[in-house]
PDB file of C-alpha atoms in Angstrom:
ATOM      1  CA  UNK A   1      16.397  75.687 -46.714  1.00  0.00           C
ATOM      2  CA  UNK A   2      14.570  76.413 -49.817  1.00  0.00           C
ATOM      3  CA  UNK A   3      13.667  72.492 -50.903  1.00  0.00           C
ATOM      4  CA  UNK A   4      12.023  72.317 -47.320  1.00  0.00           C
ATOM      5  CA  UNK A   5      10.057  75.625 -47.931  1.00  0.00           C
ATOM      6  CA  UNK A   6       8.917  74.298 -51.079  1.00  0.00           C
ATOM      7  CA  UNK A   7       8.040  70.953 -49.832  1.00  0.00           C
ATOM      8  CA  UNK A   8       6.413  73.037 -46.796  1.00  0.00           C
ATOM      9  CA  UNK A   9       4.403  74.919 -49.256  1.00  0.00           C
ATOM     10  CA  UNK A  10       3.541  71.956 -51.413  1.00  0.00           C
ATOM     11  CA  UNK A  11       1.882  70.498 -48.103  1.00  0.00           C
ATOM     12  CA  UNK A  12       0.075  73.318 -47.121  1.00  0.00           C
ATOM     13  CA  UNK A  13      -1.338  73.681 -50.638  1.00  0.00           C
ATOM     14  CA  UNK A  14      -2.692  70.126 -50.940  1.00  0.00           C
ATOM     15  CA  UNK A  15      -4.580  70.189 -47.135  1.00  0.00           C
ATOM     16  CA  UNK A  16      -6.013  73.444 -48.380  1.00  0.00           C
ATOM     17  CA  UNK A  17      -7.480  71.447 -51.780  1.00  0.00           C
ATOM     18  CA  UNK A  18     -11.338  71.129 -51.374  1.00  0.00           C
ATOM     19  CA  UNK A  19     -12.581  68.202 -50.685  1.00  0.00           C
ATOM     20  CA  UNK A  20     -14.117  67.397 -53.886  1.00  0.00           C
ATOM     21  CA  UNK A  21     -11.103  68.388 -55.476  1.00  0.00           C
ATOM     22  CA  UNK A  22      -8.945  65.671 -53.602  1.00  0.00           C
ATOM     23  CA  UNK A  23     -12.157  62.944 -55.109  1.00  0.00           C
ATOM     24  CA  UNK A  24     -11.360  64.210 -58.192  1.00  0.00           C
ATOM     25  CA  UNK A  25      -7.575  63.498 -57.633  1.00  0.00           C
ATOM     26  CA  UNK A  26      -8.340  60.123 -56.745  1.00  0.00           C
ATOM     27  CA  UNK A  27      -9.850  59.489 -59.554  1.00  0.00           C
ATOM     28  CA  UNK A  28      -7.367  60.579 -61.614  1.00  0.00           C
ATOM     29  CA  UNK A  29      -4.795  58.371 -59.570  1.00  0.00           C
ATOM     30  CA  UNK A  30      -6.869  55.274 -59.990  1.00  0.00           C
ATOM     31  CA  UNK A  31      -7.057  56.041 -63.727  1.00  0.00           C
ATOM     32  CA  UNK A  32      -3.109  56.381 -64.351  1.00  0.00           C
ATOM     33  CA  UNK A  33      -2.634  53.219 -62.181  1.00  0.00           C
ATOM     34  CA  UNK A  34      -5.035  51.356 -64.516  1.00  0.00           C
ATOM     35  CA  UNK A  35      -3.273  52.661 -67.572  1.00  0.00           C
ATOM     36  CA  UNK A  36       0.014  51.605 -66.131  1.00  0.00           C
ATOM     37  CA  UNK A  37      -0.694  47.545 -65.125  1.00  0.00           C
ATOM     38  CA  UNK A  38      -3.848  47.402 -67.835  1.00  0.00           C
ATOM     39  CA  UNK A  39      -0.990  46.214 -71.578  1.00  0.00           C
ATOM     40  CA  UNK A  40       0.857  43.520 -69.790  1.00  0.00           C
ATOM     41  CA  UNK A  41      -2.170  42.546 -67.855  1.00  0.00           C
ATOM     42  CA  UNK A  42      -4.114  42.308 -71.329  1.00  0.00           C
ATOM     43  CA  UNK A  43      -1.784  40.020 -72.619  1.00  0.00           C
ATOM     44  CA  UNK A  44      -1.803  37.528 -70.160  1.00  0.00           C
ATOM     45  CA  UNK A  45      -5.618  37.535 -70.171  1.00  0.00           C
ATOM     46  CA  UNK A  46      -5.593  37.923 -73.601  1.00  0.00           C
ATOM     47  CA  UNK A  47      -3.061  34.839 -74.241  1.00  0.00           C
ATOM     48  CA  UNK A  48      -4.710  32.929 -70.899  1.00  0.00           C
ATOM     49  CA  UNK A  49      -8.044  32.738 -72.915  1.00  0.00           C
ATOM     50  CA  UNK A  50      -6.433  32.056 -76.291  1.00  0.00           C
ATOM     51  CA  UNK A  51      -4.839  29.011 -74.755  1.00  0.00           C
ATOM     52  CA  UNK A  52      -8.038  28.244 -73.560  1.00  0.00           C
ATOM     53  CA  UNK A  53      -9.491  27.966 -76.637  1.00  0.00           C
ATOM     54  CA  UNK A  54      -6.512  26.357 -78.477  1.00  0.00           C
ATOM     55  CA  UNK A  55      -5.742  28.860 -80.949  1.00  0.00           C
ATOM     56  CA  UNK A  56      -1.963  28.801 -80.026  1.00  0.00           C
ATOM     57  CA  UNK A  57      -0.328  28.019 -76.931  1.00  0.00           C
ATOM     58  CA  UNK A  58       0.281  30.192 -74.186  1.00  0.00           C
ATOM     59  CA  UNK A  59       3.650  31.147 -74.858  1.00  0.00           C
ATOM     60  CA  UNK A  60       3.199  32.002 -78.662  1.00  0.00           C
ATOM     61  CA  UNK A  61      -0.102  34.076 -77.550  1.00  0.00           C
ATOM     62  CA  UNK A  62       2.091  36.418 -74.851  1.00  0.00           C
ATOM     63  CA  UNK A  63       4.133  36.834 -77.969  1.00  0.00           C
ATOM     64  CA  UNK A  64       2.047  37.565 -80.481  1.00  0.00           C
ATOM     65  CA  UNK A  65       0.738  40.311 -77.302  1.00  0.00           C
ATOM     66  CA  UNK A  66       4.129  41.643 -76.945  1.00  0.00           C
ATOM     67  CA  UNK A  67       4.621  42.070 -80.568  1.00  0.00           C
ATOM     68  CA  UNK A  68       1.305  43.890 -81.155  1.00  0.00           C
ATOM     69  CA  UNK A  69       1.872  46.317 -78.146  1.00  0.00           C
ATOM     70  CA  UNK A  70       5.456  47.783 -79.354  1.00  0.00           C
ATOM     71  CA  UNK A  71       4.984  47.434 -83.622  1.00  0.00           C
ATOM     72  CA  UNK A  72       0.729  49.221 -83.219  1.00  0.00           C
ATOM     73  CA  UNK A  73       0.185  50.173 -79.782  1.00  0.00           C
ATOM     74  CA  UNK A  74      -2.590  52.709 -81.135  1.00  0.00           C
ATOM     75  CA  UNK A  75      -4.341  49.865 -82.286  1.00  0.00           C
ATOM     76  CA  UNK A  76      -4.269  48.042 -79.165  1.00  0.00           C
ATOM     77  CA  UNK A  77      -5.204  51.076 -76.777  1.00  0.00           C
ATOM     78  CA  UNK A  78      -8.607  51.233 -79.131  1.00  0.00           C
ATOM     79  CA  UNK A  79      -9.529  47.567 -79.100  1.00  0.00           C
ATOM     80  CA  UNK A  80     -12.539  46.678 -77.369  1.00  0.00           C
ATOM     81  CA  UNK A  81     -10.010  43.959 -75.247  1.00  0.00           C
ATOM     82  CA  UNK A  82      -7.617  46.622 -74.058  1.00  0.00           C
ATOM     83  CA  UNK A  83     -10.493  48.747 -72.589  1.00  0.00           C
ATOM     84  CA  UNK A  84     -12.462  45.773 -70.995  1.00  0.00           C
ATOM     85  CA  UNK A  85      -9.043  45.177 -69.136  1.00  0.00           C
ATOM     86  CA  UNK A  86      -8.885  49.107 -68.342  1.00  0.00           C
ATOM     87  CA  UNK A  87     -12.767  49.066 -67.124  1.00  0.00           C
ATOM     88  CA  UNK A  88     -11.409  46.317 -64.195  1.00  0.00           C
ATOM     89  CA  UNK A  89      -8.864  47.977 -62.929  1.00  0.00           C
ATOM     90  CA  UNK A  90     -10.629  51.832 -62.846  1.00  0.00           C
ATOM     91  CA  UNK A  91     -12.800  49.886 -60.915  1.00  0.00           C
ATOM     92  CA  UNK A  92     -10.623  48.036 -58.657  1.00  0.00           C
ATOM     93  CA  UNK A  93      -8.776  51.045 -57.831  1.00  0.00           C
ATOM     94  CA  UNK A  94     -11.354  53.538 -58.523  1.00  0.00           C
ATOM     95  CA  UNK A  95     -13.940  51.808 -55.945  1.00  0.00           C
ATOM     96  CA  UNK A  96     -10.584  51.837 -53.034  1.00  0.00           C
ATOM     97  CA  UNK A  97      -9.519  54.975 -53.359  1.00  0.00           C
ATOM     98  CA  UNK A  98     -13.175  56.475 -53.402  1.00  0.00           C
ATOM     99  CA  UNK A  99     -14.029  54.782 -50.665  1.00  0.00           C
ATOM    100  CA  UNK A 100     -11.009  55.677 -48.615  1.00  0.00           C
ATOM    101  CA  UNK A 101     -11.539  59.100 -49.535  1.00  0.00           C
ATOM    102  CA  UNK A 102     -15.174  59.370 -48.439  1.00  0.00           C
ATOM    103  CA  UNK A 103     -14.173  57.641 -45.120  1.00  0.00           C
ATOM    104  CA  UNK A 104     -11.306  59.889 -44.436  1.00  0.00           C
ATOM    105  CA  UNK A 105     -12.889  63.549 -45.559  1.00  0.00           C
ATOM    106  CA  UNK A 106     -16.586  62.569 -44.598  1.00  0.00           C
ATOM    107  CA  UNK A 107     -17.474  60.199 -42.424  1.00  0.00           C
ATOM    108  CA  UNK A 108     -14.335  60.529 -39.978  1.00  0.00           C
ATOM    109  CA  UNK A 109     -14.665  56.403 -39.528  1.00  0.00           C
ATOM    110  CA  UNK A 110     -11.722  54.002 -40.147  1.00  0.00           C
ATOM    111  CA  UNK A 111     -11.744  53.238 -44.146  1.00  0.00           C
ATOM    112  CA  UNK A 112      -9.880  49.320 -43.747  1.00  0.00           C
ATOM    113  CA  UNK A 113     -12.815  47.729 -44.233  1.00  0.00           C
ATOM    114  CA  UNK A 114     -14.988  50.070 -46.210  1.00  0.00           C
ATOM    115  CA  UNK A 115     -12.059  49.585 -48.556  1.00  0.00           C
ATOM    116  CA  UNK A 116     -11.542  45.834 -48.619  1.00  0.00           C
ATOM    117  CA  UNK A 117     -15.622  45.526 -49.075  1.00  0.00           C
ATOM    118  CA  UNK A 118     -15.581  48.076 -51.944  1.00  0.00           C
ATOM    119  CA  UNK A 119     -12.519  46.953 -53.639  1.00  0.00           C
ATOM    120  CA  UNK A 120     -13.435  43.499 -53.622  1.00  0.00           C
ATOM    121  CA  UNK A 121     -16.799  43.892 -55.147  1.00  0.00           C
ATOM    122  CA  UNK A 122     -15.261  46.356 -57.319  1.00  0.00           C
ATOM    123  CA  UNK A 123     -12.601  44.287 -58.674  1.00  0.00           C
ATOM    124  CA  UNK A 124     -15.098  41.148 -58.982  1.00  0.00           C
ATOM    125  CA  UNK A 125     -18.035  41.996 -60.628  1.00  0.00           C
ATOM    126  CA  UNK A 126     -15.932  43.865 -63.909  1.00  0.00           C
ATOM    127  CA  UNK A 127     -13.415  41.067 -63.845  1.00  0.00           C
ATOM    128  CA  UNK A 128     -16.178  38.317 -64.073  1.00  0.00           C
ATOM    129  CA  UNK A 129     -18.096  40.833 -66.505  1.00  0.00           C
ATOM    130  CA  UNK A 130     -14.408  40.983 -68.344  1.00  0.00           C
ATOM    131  CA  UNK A 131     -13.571  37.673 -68.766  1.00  0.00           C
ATOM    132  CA  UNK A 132     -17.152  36.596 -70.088  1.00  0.00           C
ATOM    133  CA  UNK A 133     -16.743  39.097 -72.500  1.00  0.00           C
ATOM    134  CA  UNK A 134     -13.167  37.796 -73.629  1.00  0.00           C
ATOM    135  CA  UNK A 135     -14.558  34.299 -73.958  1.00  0.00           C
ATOM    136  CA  UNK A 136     -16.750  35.808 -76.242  1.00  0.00           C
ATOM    137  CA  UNK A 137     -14.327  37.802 -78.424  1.00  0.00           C
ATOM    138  CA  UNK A 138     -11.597  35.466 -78.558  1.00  0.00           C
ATOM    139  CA  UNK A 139     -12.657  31.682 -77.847  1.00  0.00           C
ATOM    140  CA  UNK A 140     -14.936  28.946 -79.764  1.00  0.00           C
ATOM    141  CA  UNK A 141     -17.928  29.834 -78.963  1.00  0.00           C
ATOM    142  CA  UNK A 142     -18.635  32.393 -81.880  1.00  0.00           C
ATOM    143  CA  UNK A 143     -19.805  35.203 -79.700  1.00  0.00           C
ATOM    144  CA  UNK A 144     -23.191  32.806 -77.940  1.00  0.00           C
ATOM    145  CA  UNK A 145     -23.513  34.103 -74.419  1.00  0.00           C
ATOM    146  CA  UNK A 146     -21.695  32.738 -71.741  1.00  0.00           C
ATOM    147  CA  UNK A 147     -23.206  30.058 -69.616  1.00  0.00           C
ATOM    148  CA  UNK A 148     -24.639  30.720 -66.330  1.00  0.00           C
ATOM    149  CA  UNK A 149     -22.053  27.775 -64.690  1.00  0.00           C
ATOM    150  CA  UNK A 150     -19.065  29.875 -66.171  1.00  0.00           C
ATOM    151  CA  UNK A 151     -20.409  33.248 -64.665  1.00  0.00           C
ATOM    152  CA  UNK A 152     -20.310  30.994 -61.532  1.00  0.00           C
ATOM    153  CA  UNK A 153     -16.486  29.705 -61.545  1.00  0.00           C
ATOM    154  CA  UNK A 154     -15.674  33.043 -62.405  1.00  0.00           C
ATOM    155  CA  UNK A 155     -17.268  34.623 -59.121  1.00  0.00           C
ATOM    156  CA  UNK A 156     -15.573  31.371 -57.209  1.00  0.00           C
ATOM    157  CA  UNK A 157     -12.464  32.207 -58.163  1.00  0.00           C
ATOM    158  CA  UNK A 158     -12.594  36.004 -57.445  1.00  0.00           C
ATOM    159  CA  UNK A 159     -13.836  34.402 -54.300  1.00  0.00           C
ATOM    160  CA  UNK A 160     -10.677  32.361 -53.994  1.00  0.00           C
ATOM    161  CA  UNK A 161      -8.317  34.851 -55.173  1.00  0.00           C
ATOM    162  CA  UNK A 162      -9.574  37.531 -52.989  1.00  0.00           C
ATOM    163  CA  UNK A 163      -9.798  35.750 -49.712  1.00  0.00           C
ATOM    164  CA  UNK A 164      -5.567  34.499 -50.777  1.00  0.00           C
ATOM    165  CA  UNK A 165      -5.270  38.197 -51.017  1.00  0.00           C
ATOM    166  CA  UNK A 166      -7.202  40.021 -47.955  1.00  0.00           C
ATOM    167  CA  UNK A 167      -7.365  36.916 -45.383  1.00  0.00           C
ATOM    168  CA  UNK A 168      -5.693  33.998 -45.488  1.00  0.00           C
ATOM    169  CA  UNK A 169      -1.985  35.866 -45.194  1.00  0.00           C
ATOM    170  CA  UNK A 170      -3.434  36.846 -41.258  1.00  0.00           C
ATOM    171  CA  UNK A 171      -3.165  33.418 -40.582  1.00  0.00           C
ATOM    172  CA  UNK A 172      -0.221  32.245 -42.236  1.00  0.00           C
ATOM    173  CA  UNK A 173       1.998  34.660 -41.175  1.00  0.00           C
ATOM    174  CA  UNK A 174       2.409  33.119 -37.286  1.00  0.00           C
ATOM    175  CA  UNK A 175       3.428  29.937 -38.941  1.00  0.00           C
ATOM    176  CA  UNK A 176       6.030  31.950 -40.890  1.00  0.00           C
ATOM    177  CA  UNK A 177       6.970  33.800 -37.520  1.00  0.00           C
ATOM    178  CA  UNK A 178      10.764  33.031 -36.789  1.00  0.00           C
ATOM    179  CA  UNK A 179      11.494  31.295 -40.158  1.00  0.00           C
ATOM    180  CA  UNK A 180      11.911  33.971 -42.135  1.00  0.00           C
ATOM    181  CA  UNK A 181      12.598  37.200 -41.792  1.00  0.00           C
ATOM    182  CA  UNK A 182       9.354  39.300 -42.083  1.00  0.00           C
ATOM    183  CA  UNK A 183       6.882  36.947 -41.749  1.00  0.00           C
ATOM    184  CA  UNK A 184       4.273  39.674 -42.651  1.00  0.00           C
ATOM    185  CA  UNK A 185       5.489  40.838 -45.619  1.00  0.00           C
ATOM    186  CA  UNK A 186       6.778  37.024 -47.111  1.00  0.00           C
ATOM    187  CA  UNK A 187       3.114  35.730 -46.082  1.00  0.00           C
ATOM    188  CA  UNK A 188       1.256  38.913 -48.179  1.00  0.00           C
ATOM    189  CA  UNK A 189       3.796  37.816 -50.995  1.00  0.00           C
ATOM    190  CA  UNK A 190       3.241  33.991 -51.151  1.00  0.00           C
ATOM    191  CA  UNK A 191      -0.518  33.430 -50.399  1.00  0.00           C
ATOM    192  CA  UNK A 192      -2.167  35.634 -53.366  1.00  0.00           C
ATOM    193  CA  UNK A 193       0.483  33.835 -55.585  1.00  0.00           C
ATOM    194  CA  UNK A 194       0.052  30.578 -54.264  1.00  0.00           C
ATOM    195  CA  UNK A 195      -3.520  30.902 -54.268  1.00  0.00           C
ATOM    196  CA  UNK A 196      -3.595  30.495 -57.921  1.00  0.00           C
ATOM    197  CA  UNK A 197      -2.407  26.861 -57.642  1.00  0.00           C
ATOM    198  CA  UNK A 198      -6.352  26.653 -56.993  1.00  0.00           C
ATOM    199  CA  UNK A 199      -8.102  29.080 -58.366  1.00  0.00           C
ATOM    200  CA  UNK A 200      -6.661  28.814 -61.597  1.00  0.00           C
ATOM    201  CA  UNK A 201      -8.132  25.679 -62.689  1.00  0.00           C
ATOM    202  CA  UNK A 202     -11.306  26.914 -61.731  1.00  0.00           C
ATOM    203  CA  UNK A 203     -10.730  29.893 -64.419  1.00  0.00           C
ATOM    204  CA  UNK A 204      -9.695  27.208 -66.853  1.00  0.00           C
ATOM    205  CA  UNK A 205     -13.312  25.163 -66.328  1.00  0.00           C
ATOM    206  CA  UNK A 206     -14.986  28.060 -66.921  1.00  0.00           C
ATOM    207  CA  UNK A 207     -13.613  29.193 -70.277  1.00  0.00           C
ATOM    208  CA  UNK A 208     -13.804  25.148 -71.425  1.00  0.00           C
ATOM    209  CA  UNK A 209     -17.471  25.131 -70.230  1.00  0.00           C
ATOM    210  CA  UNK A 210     -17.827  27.856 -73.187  1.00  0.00           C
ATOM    211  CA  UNK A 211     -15.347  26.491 -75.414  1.00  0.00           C
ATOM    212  CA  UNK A 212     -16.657  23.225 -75.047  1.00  0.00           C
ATOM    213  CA  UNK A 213     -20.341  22.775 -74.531  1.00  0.00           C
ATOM    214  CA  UNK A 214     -20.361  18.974 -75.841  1.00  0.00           C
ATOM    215  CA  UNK A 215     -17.342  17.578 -73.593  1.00  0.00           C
ATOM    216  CA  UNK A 216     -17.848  15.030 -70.627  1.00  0.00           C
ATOM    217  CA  UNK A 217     -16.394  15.596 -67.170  1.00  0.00           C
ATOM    218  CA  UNK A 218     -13.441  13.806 -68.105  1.00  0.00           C
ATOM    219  CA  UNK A 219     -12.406  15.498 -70.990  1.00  0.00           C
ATOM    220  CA  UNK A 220     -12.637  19.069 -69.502  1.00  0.00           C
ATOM    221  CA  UNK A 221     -10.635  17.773 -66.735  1.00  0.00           C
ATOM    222  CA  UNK A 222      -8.021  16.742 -69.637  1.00  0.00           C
ATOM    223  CA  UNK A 223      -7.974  20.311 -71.291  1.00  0.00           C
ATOM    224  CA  UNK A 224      -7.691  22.110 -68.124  1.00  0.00           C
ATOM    225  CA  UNK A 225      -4.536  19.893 -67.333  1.00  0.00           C
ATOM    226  CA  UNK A 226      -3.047  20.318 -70.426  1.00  0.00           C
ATOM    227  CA  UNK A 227      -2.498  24.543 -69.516  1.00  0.00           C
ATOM    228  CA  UNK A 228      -2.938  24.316 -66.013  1.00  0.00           C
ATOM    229  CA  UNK A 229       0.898  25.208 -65.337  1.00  0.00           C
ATOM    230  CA  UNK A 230       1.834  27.811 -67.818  1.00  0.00           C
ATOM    231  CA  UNK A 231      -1.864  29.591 -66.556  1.00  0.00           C
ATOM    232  CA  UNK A 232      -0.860  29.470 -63.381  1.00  0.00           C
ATOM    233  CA  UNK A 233       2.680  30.984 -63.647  1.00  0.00           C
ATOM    234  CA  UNK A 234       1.097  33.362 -65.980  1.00  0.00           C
ATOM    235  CA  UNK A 235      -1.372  34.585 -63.144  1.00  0.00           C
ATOM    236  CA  UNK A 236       1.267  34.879 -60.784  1.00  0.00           C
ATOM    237  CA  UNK A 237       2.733  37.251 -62.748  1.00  0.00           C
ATOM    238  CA  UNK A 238      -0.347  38.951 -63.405  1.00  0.00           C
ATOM    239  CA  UNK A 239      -0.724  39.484 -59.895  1.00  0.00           C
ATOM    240  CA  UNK A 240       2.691  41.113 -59.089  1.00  0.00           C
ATOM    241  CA  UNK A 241       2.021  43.506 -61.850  1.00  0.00           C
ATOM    242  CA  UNK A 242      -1.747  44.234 -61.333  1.00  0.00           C
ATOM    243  CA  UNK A 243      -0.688  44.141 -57.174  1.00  0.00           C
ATOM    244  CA  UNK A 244       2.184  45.482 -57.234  1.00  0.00           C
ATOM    245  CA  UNK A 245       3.260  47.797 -59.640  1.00  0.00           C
ATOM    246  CA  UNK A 246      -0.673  48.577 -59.839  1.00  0.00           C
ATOM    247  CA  UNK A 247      -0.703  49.291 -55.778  1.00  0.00           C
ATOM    248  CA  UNK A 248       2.450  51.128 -55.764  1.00  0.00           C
ATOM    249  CA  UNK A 249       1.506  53.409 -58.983  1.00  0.00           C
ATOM    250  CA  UNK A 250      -1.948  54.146 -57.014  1.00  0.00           C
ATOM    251  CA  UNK A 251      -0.491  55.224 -53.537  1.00  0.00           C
ATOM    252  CA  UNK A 252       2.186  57.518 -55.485  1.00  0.00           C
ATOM    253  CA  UNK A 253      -0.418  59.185 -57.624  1.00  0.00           C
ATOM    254  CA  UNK A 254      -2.821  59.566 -54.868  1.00  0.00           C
ATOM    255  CA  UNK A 255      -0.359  60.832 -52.373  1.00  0.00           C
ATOM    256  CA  UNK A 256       0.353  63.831 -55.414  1.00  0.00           C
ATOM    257  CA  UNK A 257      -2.844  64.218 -56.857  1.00  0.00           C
ATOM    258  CA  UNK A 258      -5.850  62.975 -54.164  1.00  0.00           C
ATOM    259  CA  UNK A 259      -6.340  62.748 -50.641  1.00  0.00           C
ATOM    260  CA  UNK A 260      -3.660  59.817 -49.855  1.00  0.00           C
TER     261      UNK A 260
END
């Protein structure tokens, strides 16, 4: 038929690309995914650090977000807060699909790995860069640098988050076997989220270690509690958008425009 000549044609096309052409495509792939996950993302980072702080709540900050992204969202694409959040997740993807690409059209070796190193680091070292640099825009601190202990917390909860997101669902998933239905896929689902249940608090110390230089053990404790729920659903969410939609937009875009 003519849609399956087409389609034929489209296929032959894309293994004929150069090489450097298909990098160039994943590029571009890992770009559009960042645009798509990077507003809704922003807010909850945005609101997450806000609460922090105790500007406004958590709720009234994803509000005031939502409201600035539909009534000025040429303002927000230009603020230095909307590109930090970009910077992360050109990275994140940028570093995967680079990697996979090199492994694939260069070096001929198996990219799993290569790709879960590179992402990792990739995602890490702008988000911990990132949220430094919110604390700084947004919280008490009046722009002074953030402490070495928060640069810390922040790396220990990439640490966390990433290990509830790469390795820890290997080993829950045989204790999910023949409870549910796809053990596999429920496992990937509820270990990032439920990860958060831990690593969230540790976000929280860090931003009151900057928003609060003079408070005692006890009363950091206290403000952590105080948003420790609404965080955490918050970063759920997050996840599922920066995971999934994110993931989803990435494969689609490479699969048309880059080696995938």
């Amino acid at each position: 038929s003519r849609l399956a000549s087409e389609l034929k044609a489209a296929k032959t096309a894309k293994l004929s690309r150069p090489r450097h052409v298909k990098l160039l495509g994943d590029v571009a792939a890992a770009v559009g995914a960042a645009v798509c996950v990077t507003p809704l993302c922003m807010m909850v980072d945005v609101a997450i650090t806000q609460a922090a702080a105790g500007e406004m709540s958590l709720p009234q900050a994803l509000l005031a977000g939502a409201v600035d992204a539909v009534t000025d969202p040429l303002t927000m694409v230009q603020s230095t807060v909307f590109q930090l959040c970009l910077f992360v997740y050109v990275c994140t993807y940028g570093a995967a699909n680079l990697t996979r690409a090199v492994c694939e059209l260069y070096l001929y070796v198996n990219p799993v790995l290569p790709v879960l190193v590179a992402g990792t680091l990739g995602n890490m070292l702008s988000c911990v860069y990132k949220d430094a640099r919110l604390a700084e825009l947004l919280g008490k601190g009046a722009a002074a640098p953030m402490p070495l202990a928060g640069y810390l917390l922040f790396v220990l909860r990439d640490i966390l988050a990433n290990t509830g997101g790469f390795t820890l669902p290997a080993f829950v998933e045989p204790l999910l076997a023949g409870k549910v239905k796809d053990a596999k896929t429920t496992a990937q689902l509820l270990v990032p989220a439920a990860i958060n249940l831990v690593s969230s608090p540790v976000h929280l110390l860090g931003l009151s270690l900057y928003n609060n230089p003079g408070f005692g053990p006890l009363e950091h404790v206290a403000g952590v509690a105080a948003v420790y729920v609404s965080v955490t659903v918050s970063r759920v969410m997050k996840g599922f958008c920066a995971y999934g939609l994110g993931g989803v937009s990435n494969t689609a875009l490479r699969a048309k425009f880059g080696s995938g």
